[in-house]
XYZ file of C-alpha atoms in Angstrom:
224
model
C 114.627 169.926 26.816
C 113.429 172.488 24.571
C 114.142 176.281 24.974
C 110.789 177.224 24.048
C 109.404 176.860 27.660
C 110.372 177.720 31.031
C 111.763 174.514 32.881
C 110.862 173.218 36.225
C 113.140 174.449 39.139
C 113.664 171.720 41.593
C 115.127 170.816 45.045
C 115.430 167.057 45.960
C 114.049 165.463 49.037
C 116.215 162.985 50.827
C 118.101 162.930 47.122
C 115.088 161.029 45.643
C 112.096 162.879 45.389
C 111.834 166.193 43.279
C 110.242 169.162 44.751
C 108.930 172.310 42.701
C 110.495 175.099 44.080
C 107.610 177.563 42.608
C 105.137 175.477 44.407
C 106.664 174.267 47.225
C 105.272 170.509 46.665
C 106.499 167.238 45.692
C 106.160 165.669 42.325
C 104.794 162.126 43.675
C 103.940 160.687 47.196
C 106.611 160.194 49.640
C 105.200 157.009 50.582
C 105.076 155.650 47.211
C 104.849 157.254 44.172
C 103.916 154.480 41.530
C 101.658 152.936 44.033
C 99.981 156.373 44.286
C 99.498 156.440 40.421
C 98.127 153.009 40.327
C 95.808 154.045 43.123
C 94.684 157.812 42.353
C 94.953 157.478 38.591
C 94.669 154.186 37.158
C 92.374 152.550 39.752
C 90.694 155.964 40.152
C 89.712 155.888 36.223
C 88.726 152.184 36.558
C 91.627 151.438 34.501
C 93.035 148.948 33.113
C 89.431 147.238 33.059
C 88.049 150.395 30.567
C 90.485 149.848 28.208
C 89.472 149.572 24.500
C 91.035 150.046 21.181
C 91.778 153.923 20.641
C 91.552 154.913 24.197
C 92.642 158.313 25.028
C 94.384 159.581 28.133
C 94.750 163.208 28.914
C 96.197 164.823 31.976
C 97.071 168.158 33.438
C 100.568 167.911 35.048
C 103.162 165.891 33.251
C 105.834 166.370 35.606
C 108.218 163.666 35.786
C 106.111 161.214 33.394
C 105.513 158.763 36.162
C 101.771 158.664 35.291
C 102.174 158.130 31.516
C 104.788 154.991 32.418
C 102.220 153.671 34.659
C 99.509 154.023 32.066
C 101.762 152.460 29.455
C 102.687 149.725 31.809
C 99.274 148.738 32.155
C 98.147 149.249 28.577
C 100.876 146.568 27.636
C 99.921 144.197 30.183
C 96.223 144.409 29.207
C 97.243 143.193 25.567
C 95.740 146.088 23.641
C 96.463 145.698 20.102
C 96.574 149.552 19.152
C 98.809 152.368 20.703
C 97.382 154.060 23.672
C 97.040 157.888 22.953
C 97.792 160.337 25.872
C 97.788 163.927 25.949
C 99.442 165.828 28.736
C 99.411 169.792 29.436
C 102.557 171.017 31.174
C 103.548 174.784 32.068
C 106.759 173.815 33.220
C 108.726 170.738 31.693
C 111.427 169.192 33.944
C 114.707 168.449 32.213
C 115.638 165.196 30.942
C 118.405 164.679 33.604
C 116.054 165.145 36.401
C 113.448 163.106 34.932
C 115.826 160.221 34.621
C 116.726 160.998 38.104
C 113.482 160.954 39.741
C 112.183 157.817 37.669
C 115.240 155.877 38.597
C 113.579 154.472 41.766
C 111.597 152.492 39.621
C 113.573 149.807 37.851
C 110.666 147.795 36.906
C 109.560 150.879 34.506
C 113.481 151.254 32.838
C 112.545 150.028 29.745
C 109.755 152.365 29.035
C 111.485 155.329 30.806
C 114.780 154.689 28.697
C 112.335 154.878 25.400
C 110.092 157.730 26.865
C 113.107 159.837 27.814
C 115.096 159.280 24.462
C 112.062 160.364 22.453
C 111.232 163.527 24.367
C 115.286 164.412 24.436
C 114.335 165.338 20.801
C 112.749 168.691 22.169
C 109.547 167.860 20.278
C 107.649 166.716 23.356
C 106.170 163.940 21.627
C 106.583 160.156 22.071
C 105.464 157.961 19.097
C 105.998 153.733 19.499
C 103.749 151.029 18.215
C 101.944 151.023 21.419
C 102.098 154.597 22.407
C 101.186 157.831 20.752
C 101.697 160.727 23.680
C 101.992 164.439 23.183
C 102.956 167.016 25.652
C 101.588 170.424 25.087
C 103.561 172.924 26.723
C 102.065 176.071 28.042
C 99.553 177.502 30.260
C 96.554 175.079 30.767
C 94.119 177.820 30.975
C 94.916 178.676 27.190
C 96.155 175.286 25.621
C 93.442 172.966 26.779
C 90.653 175.472 25.462
C 92.411 175.566 22.443
C 92.872 171.733 22.010
C 90.498 169.371 19.862
C 90.866 166.339 22.007
C 88.381 164.565 23.778
C 89.564 162.205 26.525
C 88.069 158.967 27.873
C 89.695 159.557 30.995
C 91.532 162.710 32.926
C 94.536 162.541 35.179
C 94.032 165.884 37.313
C 97.719 165.812 38.702
C 98.263 170.073 39.496
C 100.348 170.554 42.470
C 98.214 171.288 45.489
C 95.139 173.312 45.010
C 96.130 175.645 47.831
C 99.570 176.207 46.143
C 98.694 175.979 42.552
C 95.215 177.447 42.366
C 95.266 178.278 38.696
C 95.255 174.502 37.676
C 92.221 174.159 39.636
C 90.081 176.872 38.615
C 86.191 176.373 37.686
C 86.902 177.735 34.197
C 89.863 174.840 33.589
C 87.551 172.114 35.015
C 84.869 173.484 32.627
C 87.536 172.936 30.170
C 88.137 169.550 31.154
C 84.461 168.809 31.287
C 84.078 170.119 27.516
C 86.838 167.872 26.530
C 85.383 164.515 27.930
C 83.787 162.041 26.334
C 80.122 161.147 27.551
C 80.748 158.122 29.954
C 84.230 159.582 30.160
C 86.007 159.878 33.684
C 88.226 161.806 36.027
C 90.261 161.310 38.874
C 92.677 163.381 41.198
C 94.172 162.924 44.759
C 92.635 165.976 45.867
C 89.368 165.923 47.870
C 89.008 169.825 47.986
C 85.399 171.091 48.260
C 85.844 173.814 45.663
C 87.434 171.202 43.076
C 84.708 169.040 43.494
C 82.283 171.689 43.325
C 83.854 172.764 40.228
C 83.947 169.210 38.296
C 80.358 168.676 39.273
C 79.332 172.029 37.700
C 81.293 170.865 34.541
C 78.925 167.995 34.384
C 80.529 165.275 36.330
C 79.270 162.998 38.561
C 81.629 163.272 41.715
C 82.653 160.852 44.118
C 84.702 161.330 47.413
C 86.599 158.087 47.675
C 89.433 156.640 49.864
C 92.627 158.205 49.058
C 96.249 156.743 48.950
C 98.716 156.571 52.014
C 98.111 159.459 54.559
C 95.677 161.139 52.220
C 92.311 160.105 53.542
C 90.264 161.046 50.713
C 90.295 161.601 46.901
C 87.964 162.473 43.762
C 86.688 160.654 41.193
C 84.198 161.856 38.636
C 82.547 160.532 35.488
C 80.765 162.764 33.013
């Protein structure tokens, strides 16, 4: 990808699961990353039931792009007539070749994967198709999110583990998430850490601890 940012440093678990060396954390569930995304981020935000024209998803942690692909696929299956708007904040973008390797595990997403990666390969961090308008904002979200002018209908909070990547779960950043959420908008995350739930509550979300995916007993959802 572009030289304007630091790229993610990876190692591969079992040859298929990318692990961020800096955070010692995998990018997706070792059980089934796509099923985890559907459970945590789509169902956690009551999607696709809430999809409407002009719906806007925002995300902390673009990673492999799996969440975007799952949301895009759900958008298409729901029969929406307008493009899905998607904004993601990422400090350490993954190289295209690594993304392609990670996403090859889900051939059912292959058409969307190729379209996404072909557009990202230009280095512009934008994807524009008749059904998706996506922008990946590169840099420290503690700086880039407060400066953003958007308002999201739903948030995918998908940074690395709060214990290993605390910068992406702090009170100030969670407040910025709240500030950039439409009234009635939602958020979801795989973590049920008490300080994360408290920060989201302080930011204006009504927070609920619900059943997590796979080996994780609990996760968090919220509505503003």
